[in-house]
Coordinates of N, CA and C in Angstrom, one line a residue:
Q1 N 12.4 16.3 45.1 CA 11.5 15.3 45.7 C 11.2 14.2 44.8
V2 N 11.2 14.4 43.5 CA 11.0 13.4 42.5 C 12.1 12.3 42.6
L3 N 13.3 12.8 42.6 CA 14.5 11.9 42.6 C 14.5 11.2 44.0
R4 N 14.1 11.8 45.0 CA 14.1 11.2 46.3 C 13.0 10.1 46.4
S5 N 12.0 10.2 45.6 CA 10.9 9.2 45.6 C 11.4 8.0 44.8
V6 N 12.3 8.1 43.8 CA 12.8 7.0 43.1 C 13.8 6.2 43.8
R7 N 14.5 6.9 44.8 CA 15.6 6.2 45.5 C 15.2 4.9 46.2
P8 N 14.1 4.8 46.8 CA 13.8 3.5 47.5 C 13.8 2.3 46.6
I9 N 13.5 2.5 45.3 CA 13.4 1.3 44.4 C 14.6 1.3 43.5
L10 N 15.7 2.0 43.8 CA 16.9 2.1 43.0 C 17.5 0.7 43.0
F11 N 17.4 -0.1 44.0 CA 18.0 -1.4 44.1 C 17.4 -2.3 43.0
V12 N 16.1 -2.2 42.9 CA 15.4 -3.0 41.9 C 15.8 -2.6 40.5
I13 N 15.9 -1.3 40.3 CA 16.3 -0.8 38.9 C 17.7 -1.3 38.6
L14 N 18.6 -1.2 39.5 CA 20.0 -1.7 39.3 C 20.0 -3.2 39.1
F15 N 19.2 -3.9 39.8 CA 19.2 -5.4 39.6 C 18.7 -5.7 38.2
A16 N 17.6 -5.1 37.8 CA 17.1 -5.3 36.4 C 18.2 -4.9 35.4
F17 N 18.9 -3.9 35.6 CA 19.9 -3.4 34.7 C 21.0 -4.4 34.5
F18 N 21.6 -4.9 35.7 CA 22.7 -5.8 35.6 C 22.3 -7.2 35.1
L19 N 21.0 -7.6 35.5 CA 20.5 -8.9 35.0 C 20.5 -8.9 33.5
N20 N 19.9 -7.9 32.9 CA 19.9 -7.8 31.4 C 21.3 -7.6 30.8
L21 N 22.1 -6.9 31.5 CA 23.4 -6.6 31.0 C 24.3 -7.9 30.8
F22 N 24.1 -8.9 31.6 CA 24.9 -10.1 31.6 C 24.2 -11.3 31.0
T23 N 23.0 -11.2 30.7 CA 22.2 -12.4 30.2 C 21.7 -12.4 28.8
V24 N 21.6 -11.2 28.2 CA 21.1 -11.1 26.8 C 22.2 -11.4 25.8
P25 N 22.0 -12.4 24.9 CA 23.0 -12.7 23.9 C 23.1 -11.7 22.9
G26 N 24.2 -11.7 22.2 CA 24.5 -10.8 21.1 C 25.9 -10.7 20.7
N27 N 26.3 -9.7 20.0 CA 27.7 -9.5 19.6 C 28.6 -9.1 20.9
E28 N 29.6 -9.9 21.2 CA 30.3 -9.7 22.4 C 31.1 -8.4 22.3
L29 N 31.0 -7.6 23.4 CA 31.8 -6.3 23.5 C 32.9 -6.4 24.6
I30 N 32.5 -6.9 25.7 CA 33.5 -7.1 26.9 C 33.2 -8.5 27.5
K31 N 34.3 -9.1 27.9 CA 34.2 -10.4 28.6 C 34.9 -10.3 29.9
L32 N 34.1 -10.6 31.0 CA 34.6 -10.5 32.3 C 34.5 -11.9 32.9
G33 N 35.5 -12.8 32.7 CA 35.5 -14.1 33.2 C 34.4 -14.9 32.5
P34 N 33.5 -15.5 33.3 CA 32.3 -16.2 32.7 C 31.2 -15.3 32.1
L35 N 31.3 -14.0 32.5 CA 30.3 -13.1 32.1 C 30.6 -12.3 30.8
R36 N 29.6 -12.1 30.0 CA 29.8 -11.4 28.7 C 28.9 -10.2 28.6
I37 N 29.4 -9.1 28.1 CA 28.5 -8.0 27.8 C 28.5 -7.8 26.3
T38 N 27.2 -7.8 25.8 CA 27.0 -7.7 24.3 C 26.3 -6.4 24.0
D39 N 26.3 -6.1 22.7 CA 25.6 -4.9 22.3 C 24.1 -5.0 22.6
A40 N 23.5 -6.1 22.4 CA 22.1 -6.3 22.7 C 21.8 -6.2 24.2
S41 N 22.7 -6.7 25.0 CA 22.5 -6.6 26.5 C 22.6 -5.2 27.0
V42 N 23.5 -4.4 26.4 CA 23.7 -3.0 26.8 C 22.4 -2.2 26.5
E43 N 21.9 -2.5 25.3 CA 20.7 -1.8 24.8 C 19.5 -2.2 25.7
T44 N 19.3 -3.5 25.9 CA 18.2 -4.0 26.7 C 18.3 -3.5 28.1
A45 N 19.5 -3.5 28.7 CA 19.6 -3.0 30.1 C 19.3 -1.5 30.2
V46 N 19.7 -0.7 29.3 CA 19.4 0.7 29.3 C 17.9 1.0 29.2
R47 N 17.3 0.2 28.2 CA 15.9 0.4 28.0 C 15.1 0.0 29.3
M48 N 15.5 -1.1 29.9 CA 14.7 -1.6 31.1 C 14.9 -0.6 32.2
A49 N 16.1 -0.1 32.4 CA 16.3 0.9 33.5 C 15.4 2.2 33.2
L50 N 15.4 2.7 32.0 CA 14.7 3.9 31.7 C 13.2 3.6 31.8
R51 N 12.7 2.5 31.4 CA 11.3 2.1 31.6 C 10.9 2.2 33.1
L52 N 11.7 1.6 33.9 CA 11.3 1.5 35.3 C 11.3 2.9 35.9
V53 N 12.4 3.7 35.6 CA 12.4 5.1 36.1 C 11.2 5.9 35.6
L54 N 10.9 5.8 34.3 CA 9.8 6.6 33.8 C 8.5 6.1 34.4
L55 N 8.3 4.8 34.6 CA 7.1 4.2 35.3 C 6.9 4.8 36.7
I56 N 8.0 4.8 37.5 CA 7.9 5.3 38.8 C 7.6 6.8 38.8
M57 N 8.3 7.5 38.0 CA 8.2 9.0 38.0 C 6.8 9.4 37.5
S58 N 6.2 8.7 36.5 CA 5.0 9.0 35.9 C 3.8 8.6 36.8
T59 N 3.8 7.5 37.4 CA 2.7 7.0 38.2 C 2.8 7.3 39.6
S60 N 3.8 6.8 40.3 CA 3.8 7.0 41.8 C 4.3 8.3 42.2
V61 N 5.0 9.1 41.4 CA 5.6 10.4 41.8 C 4.8 11.5 41.3
I62 N 4.8 11.8 39.9 CA 4.2 13.0 39.4 C 2.7 12.9 39.5
L63 N 2.1 11.7 39.3 CA 0.6 11.6 39.3 C 0.1 11.7 40.8
T64 N 0.7 10.9 41.7 CA 0.2 10.9 43.0 C 0.6 12.1 43.8
L65 N 1.6 12.9 43.4 CA 1.9 14.1 44.1 C 1.0 15.3 43.7
T66 N 0.3 15.2 42.6 CA -0.5 16.2 42.1 C -2.0 15.9 42.2
T67 N -2.4 14.6 42.3 CA -3.8 14.2 42.2 C -4.0 13.1 43.3
T68 N -5.1 13.2 44.0 CA -5.4 12.2 45.0 C -5.9 10.9 44.3
P69 N -5.8 9.8 45.0 CA -6.3 8.5 44.4 C -7.8 8.6 44.1
I70 N -8.6 9.3 45.0 CA -10.0 9.4 44.8 C -10.3 10.2 43.5
L71 N -9.6 11.3 43.2 CA -9.8 12.0 42.0 C -9.4 11.2 40.8
I72 N -8.3 10.4 40.9 CA -7.9 9.6 39.8 C -9.0 8.6 39.5
A73 N -9.5 7.9 40.5 CA -10.6 7.0 40.3 C -11.8 7.6 39.6
D74 N -12.2 8.8 40.1 CA -13.3 9.5 39.5 C -13.1 9.9 38.1
A75 N -11.9 10.3 37.8 CA -11.5 10.7 36.4 C -11.6 9.5 35.4
L76 N -11.0 8.4 35.9 CA -11.0 7.2 35.0 C -12.4 6.7 34.8
E77 N -13.2 6.7 35.9 CA -14.6 6.2 35.8 C -15.4 7.1 34.8
S78 N -15.2 8.4 34.9 CA -15.9 9.4 34.0 C -15.4 9.2 32.5
L79 N -14.1 8.9 32.3 CA -13.6 8.7 31.0 C -14.1 7.5 30.3
L80 N -14.3 6.4 31.2 CA -14.7 5.1 30.6 C -16.2 4.9 30.8
K81 N -16.9 5.9 31.1 CA -18.4 5.8 31.4 C -19.1 5.2 30.2
P82 N -18.8 5.6 28.9 CA -19.6 5.0 27.8 C -19.5 3.5 27.7
L83 N -18.5 2.9 28.3 CA -18.3 1.4 28.2 C -19.3 0.7 29.1
E84 N -20.0 1.4 30.0 CA -21.0 0.7 30.8 C -22.2 0.2 30.0
R85 N -22.4 0.8 28.9 CA -23.5 0.2 28.0 C -23.2 -1.2 27.5
L86 N -21.9 -1.5 27.5 CA -21.4 -2.8 27.0 C -21.3 -3.7 28.2
R87 N -21.8 -3.4 29.4 CA -21.7 -4.1 30.6 C -20.3 -4.3 31.1
F88 N -19.5 -3.3 30.8 CA -18.1 -3.3 31.3 C -18.0 -2.7 32.7
P89 N -17.3 -3.4 33.6 CA -17.2 -3.0 35.0 C -16.3 -1.7 35.2
V90 N -16.8 -0.6 34.8 CA -16.0 0.6 34.7 C -15.6 1.1 36.2
H91 N -16.6 1.1 37.1 CA -16.3 1.5 38.4 C -15.3 0.6 39.1
E92 N -15.4 -0.7 38.9 CA -14.5 -1.6 39.6 C -13.1 -1.5 39.0
L93 N -13.0 -1.3 37.7 CA -11.7 -1.1 37.0 C -11.0 0.2 37.5
A94 N -11.8 1.3 37.6 CA -11.2 2.5 38.1 C -10.8 2.4 39.6
M95 N -11.5 1.7 40.4 CA -11.2 1.5 41.8 C -9.9 0.7 41.9
M96 N -9.8 -0.4 41.1 CA -8.5 -1.2 41.1 C -7.3 -0.4 40.7
M97 N -7.4 0.4 39.7 CA -6.3 1.2 39.2 C -5.9 2.3 40.2
S98 N -6.9 2.9 40.9 CA -6.5 3.9 41.9 C -5.8 3.2 43.1
I99 N -6.3 2.0 43.5 CA -5.6 1.3 44.6 C -4.2 0.9 44.2
A100 N -4.1 0.4 42.9 CA -2.7 0.1 42.5 C -1.8 1.3 42.5
L101 N -2.3 2.4 42.0 CA -1.4 3.6 42.0 C -1.1 4.0 43.5
R102 N -2.0 3.9 44.3 CA -1.8 4.3 45.7 C -0.8 3.3 46.4
F103 N -0.7 2.1 45.9 CA 0.2 1.1 46.6 C 1.6 1.2 46.1
V104 N 1.8 1.8 44.9 CA 3.2 1.9 44.4 C 4.2 2.6 45.3
P105 N 3.9 3.8 45.7 CA 4.8 4.5 46.7 C 4.8 3.8 48.0
T106 N 3.7 3.1 48.4 CA 3.7 2.4 49.7 C 4.7 1.2 49.6
L107 N 4.7 0.5 48.5 CA 5.6 -0.7 48.4 C 7.0 -0.2 48.2
S108 N 7.2 1.0 47.6 CA 8.6 1.5 47.5 C 9.1 1.8 48.9
E109 N 8.3 2.4 49.7 CA 8.7 2.7 51.1 C 8.9 1.4 51.9
E110 N 8.1 0.4 51.7 CA 8.2 -0.8 52.4 C 9.5 -1.6 51.9
T111 N 9.9 -1.5 50.7 CA 11.1 -2.0 50.2 C 12.3 -1.4 50.9
S112 N 12.3 -0.1 51.0 CA 13.4 0.6 51.7 C 13.5 0.1 53.2
K113 N 12.4 0.0 53.8 CA 12.4 -0.4 55.2 C 12.9 -1.9 55.4
I114 N 12.5 -2.7 54.5 CA 12.9 -4.1 54.5 C 14.4 -4.2 54.3
M115 N 14.9 -3.5 53.3 CA 16.4 -3.5 53.0 C 17.2 -3.0 54.2
K116 N 16.7 -1.9 54.9 CA 17.4 -1.4 56.1 C 17.4 -2.4 57.2
A117 N 16.2 -3.1 57.4 CA 16.1 -4.1 58.4 C 17.0 -5.3 58.1
Q118 N 17.1 -5.7 56.9 CA 17.9 -6.9 56.5 C 19.4 -6.5 56.6
S119 N 19.7 -5.2 56.3 CA 21.1 -4.8 56.4 C 21.6 -4.7 57.9
S120 N 20.6 -4.4 58.8 CA 21.0 -4.4 60.2 C 21.2 -5.8 60.8
R121 N 20.7 -6.8 60.0 CA 20.9 -8.2 60.4 C 22.1 -8.8 59.7
G122 N 22.8 -8.0 59.0 CA 24.0 -8.5 58.4 C 24.0 -8.7 56.9
A123 N 22.8 -8.4 56.2 CA 22.7 -8.6 54.8 C 23.5 -7.6 54.1
D124 N 24.2 -8.0 53.0 CA 25.1 -7.1 52.3 C 24.6 -7.1 50.8
Y125 N 24.1 -5.9 50.3 CA 23.6 -5.8 49.0 C 24.6 -5.1 48.0
D126 N 25.7 -4.7 48.5 CA 26.7 -3.9 47.8 C 27.9 -4.7 47.2
T127 N 28.2 -5.8 47.9 CA 29.4 -6.5 47.5 C 29.0 -7.9 46.9
G128 N 29.9 -8.6 46.3 CA 29.6 -9.9 45.8 C 29.3 -9.8 44.3
G129 N 29.2 -11.0 43.7 CA 28.8 -11.1 42.3 C 27.4 -10.9 42.0
V130 N 27.0 -11.1 40.7 CA 25.6 -11.0 40.3 C 24.7 -12.0 40.9
I131 N 25.2 -13.3 41.0 CA 24.5 -14.4 41.6 C 24.2 -14.2 43.0
Q132 N 25.3 -13.7 43.7 CA 25.1 -13.4 45.2 C 24.1 -12.3 45.4
K133 N 24.2 -11.3 44.6 CA 23.2 -10.2 44.8 C 21.8 -10.6 44.5
A134 N 21.7 -11.5 43.5 CA 20.3 -12.1 43.2 C 19.8 -12.9 44.3
K135 N 20.6 -13.7 45.0 CA 20.2 -14.4 46.1 C 19.8 -13.5 47.3
G136 N 20.6 -12.4 47.4 CA 20.2 -11.5 48.5 C 18.9 -10.8 48.2
L137 N 18.5 -10.7 47.0 CA 17.2 -10.1 46.6 C 16.0 -10.9 47.2
V138 N 16.2 -12.2 47.3 CA 15.1 -13.0 47.9 C 14.7 -12.6 49.3
S139 N 15.7 -12.2 50.1 CA 15.4 -11.7 51.4 C 14.6 -10.4 51.5
V140 N 14.6 -9.7 50.3 CA 13.7 -8.5 50.2 C 12.4 -8.9 49.6
L141 N 12.4 -9.7 48.6 CA 11.1 -10.0 47.9 C 10.1 -10.8 48.7
V142 N 10.6 -11.8 49.4 CA 9.7 -12.6 50.2 C 8.9 -11.8 51.2
P143 N 9.6 -11.0 52.1 CA 8.8 -10.2 53.1 C 8.0 -9.1 52.4
L144 N 8.4 -8.6 51.2 CA 7.7 -7.6 50.5 C 6.4 -8.2 50.0
F145 N 6.4 -9.4 49.4 CA 5.1 -10.0 49.0 C 4.2 -10.3 50.1
I146 N 4.8 -10.8 51.3 CA 3.9 -11.1 52.4 C 3.3 -9.8 52.9
S147 N 4.0 -8.7 53.0 CA 3.5 -7.4 53.4 C 2.4 -7.0 52.4
A148 N 2.6 -7.2 51.1 CA 1.6 -6.7 50.1 C 0.3 -7.5 50.3
F149 N 0.4 -8.8 50.5 CA -0.8 -9.6 50.7 C -1.5 -9.2 51.9
R150 N -0.8 -8.9 53.0 CA -1.4 -8.5 54.3 C -2.1 -7.2 54.1
R151 N -1.5 -6.3 53.4 CA -2.1 -5.0 53.2 C -3.4 -5.1 52.3
A152 N -3.3 -6.0 51.3 CA -4.5 -6.2 50.5 C -5.6 -6.8 51.3
E153 N -5.3 -7.7 52.2 CA -6.4 -8.3 53.0 C -7.0 -7.3 54.0
D154 N -6.1 -6.5 54.6 CA -6.6 -5.4 55.5 C -7.5 -4.5 54.7
L155 N -7.2 -4.1 53.5 CA -8.0 -3.2 52.7 C -9.3 -3.8 52.3
A156 N -9.3 -5.1 52.0 CA -10.6 -5.8 51.7 C -11.5 -5.8 52.9
V157 N -11.0 -6.1 54.0 CA -11.8 -6.1 55.3 C -12.3 -4.8 55.6
A158 N -11.5 -3.7 55.4 CA -12.0 -2.3 55.6 C -13.1 -1.9 54.7
M159 N -13.0 -2.3 53.4 CA -14.0 -2.0 52.4 C -15.3 -2.7 52.7
E160 N -15.2 -4.0 53.2 CA -16.4 -4.7 53.5 C -17.1 -4.2 54.8
A161 N -16.2 -3.7 55.7 CA -16.8 -3.1 57.0 C -17.5 -1.8 56.7
R162 N -17.2 -1.1 55.6 CA -17.8 0.1 55.2 C -19.0 -0.2 54.2
C163 N -19.3 -1.4 54.1 CA -20.4 -1.8 53.2 C -20.2 -1.4 51.8
Y164 N -19.0 -1.5 51.3 CA -18.7 -1.2 49.9 C -19.3 -2.2 49.0
R165 N -20.2 -1.8 48.0 CA -20.9 -2.7 47.1 C -20.7 -2.3 45.7
G166 N -19.6 -1.6 45.3 CA -19.4 -1.2 43.9 C -20.0 0.2 43.7
G167 N -20.1 0.5 42.4 CA -20.6 1.9 42.0 C -22.0 2.1 41.8
K168 N -22.8 1.0 41.9 CA -24.2 1.1 41.7 C -24.9 2.0 42.7
G169 N -25.6 3.0 42.2 CA -26.4 3.9 43.1 C -25.5 5.0 43.8
R170 N -24.2 5.0 43.5 CA -23.4 6.0 44.2 C -23.5 7.3 43.4
T171 N -23.4 8.5 44.1 CA -23.4 9.8 43.5 C -22.1 10.5 43.7
K172 N -21.8 11.5 43.0 CA -20.6 12.3 43.1 C -20.8 13.6 43.7
L173 N -19.9 13.9 44.6 CA -19.9 15.3 45.3 C -19.5 16.3 44.2
K174 N -18.5 16.0 43.4 CA -18.0 16.9 42.4 C -18.1 16.2 41.0
V175 N -18.8 16.8 40.1 CA -18.9 16.2 38.7 C -17.8 16.7 37.9
M176 N -17.1 15.7 37.2 CA -15.9 16.0 36.4 C -16.3 16.6 35.1
R177 N -15.7 17.7 34.7 CA -15.9 18.4 33.4 C -14.5 18.7 32.8
L178 N -14.4 18.6 31.5 CA -13.2 18.9 30.8 C -12.9 20.4 30.8
T179 N -11.7 20.8 31.1 CA -11.3 22.2 31.0 C -10.1 22.3 30.1
R180 N -9.6 23.6 29.9 CA -8.5 23.8 29.0 C -7.2 23.2 29.6
L181 N -7.1 23.2 30.9 CA -6.0 22.5 31.6 C -6.0 21.0 31.3
D182 N -7.1 20.4 31.3 CA -7.2 19.0 31.0 C -6.7 18.7 29.5
A183 N -7.0 19.6 28.6 CA -6.6 19.5 27.2 C -5.1 19.5 27.1
W184 N -4.5 20.5 27.9 CA -3.0 20.5 27.9 C -2.4 19.3 28.5
A185 N -3.0 18.8 29.5 CA -2.5 17.6 30.2 C -2.6 16.4 29.2
A186 N -3.7 16.3 28.5 CA -3.8 15.2 27.5 C -2.7 15.3 26.4
V187 N -2.4 16.5 26.0 CA -1.3 16.7 25.0 C 0.0 16.2 25.6
L188 N 0.3 16.6 26.8 CA 1.5 16.1 27.5 C 1.6 14.6 27.6
I189 N 0.4 14.0 27.9 CA 0.4 12.5 28.1 C 0.7 11.9 26.7
V190 N 0.1 12.4 25.6 CA 0.4 11.9 24.3 C 1.8 12.0 24.0
L191 N 2.4 13.1 24.3 CA 3.9 13.3 24.0 C 4.7 12.3 24.8
F192 N 4.3 12.1 26.1 CA 5.0 11.2 26.9 C 5.0 9.8 26.4
F193 N 3.8 9.3 26.0 CA 3.7 7.9 25.5 C 4.4 7.8 24.1
T194 N 4.4 8.9 23.3 CA 5.1 8.9 22.0 C 6.6 8.7 22.3
G195 N 7.1 9.4 23.3 CA 8.5 9.2 23.7 C 8.8 7.8 24.1
L196 N 7.9 7.2 24.8 CA 8.0 5.8 25.2 C 8.1 4.8 24.0
C197 N 7.2 5.1 23.0 CA 7.2 4.3 21.8 C 8.5 4.5 21.0
I198 N 9.0 5.8 20.9 CA 10.3 6.0 20.3 C 11.4 5.3 21.0
L199 N 11.4 5.3 22.3 CA 12.4 4.5 23.1 C 12.3 3.0 22.8
Q200 N 11.1 2.5 22.6 CA 10.9 1.1 22.4 C 11.4 0.7 21.0
F201 N 11.1 1.4 20.0 CA 11.4 1.0 18.6 C 12.6 1.6 17.9
T202 N 13.2 2.6 18.6 CA 14.4 3.2 18.0 C 15.7 2.5 18.7
P203 N 16.6 2.0 17.9 CA 17.8 1.3 18.5 C 18.7 2.3 19.1
L204 N 19.1 2.0 20.3 CA 20.1 2.9 21.0 C 21.5 2.8 20.4
I205 N 21.8 1.6 20.0 CA 23.1 1.4 19.4 C 23.0 1.1 17.9
P206 N 23.5 2.0 17.0 CA 23.3 1.8 15.6 C 24.1 0.6 15.1

């Protein structure tokens, strides 16, 4: 199920991979006509692809499959609660992050639908050179951005219709408390971000 959730955004991952593979300067390894593959471009392309895969798997897949957006917002708000003394908009930040997490799988599904619709109209994303594939990506990004803005506007109207006025005066049905399971989860998160830092600062090609 995790791999199936990454599949809709596979085109974006491949596009980022090949874009970095042929555009980053460095010591030339392979020359394909006007295109050059360098040691730095290979390393950058692999890093970018791994970042995107880890981002999707950690946020839109693992997190949203185990925790609802409401619980995520409540947990973030509870964690950042001390910052309210500094007049930091904790509730608004938690709400924005939960909405963003909720929209990641939605946009992935929307990308898959748009690509299928464009393919049925004759668009070809599998053949042609890098420039041709980049031009074909425009036919996906433009309707995707329009759909994202439309969804954001609908969400804003729905929140206003329900008289949403922020976190002032709101109470919680369930009060968050730290448990042993939360401690283990925190350890796993630290290990995960440590792995990301190692991936960032450790050269893949010696």
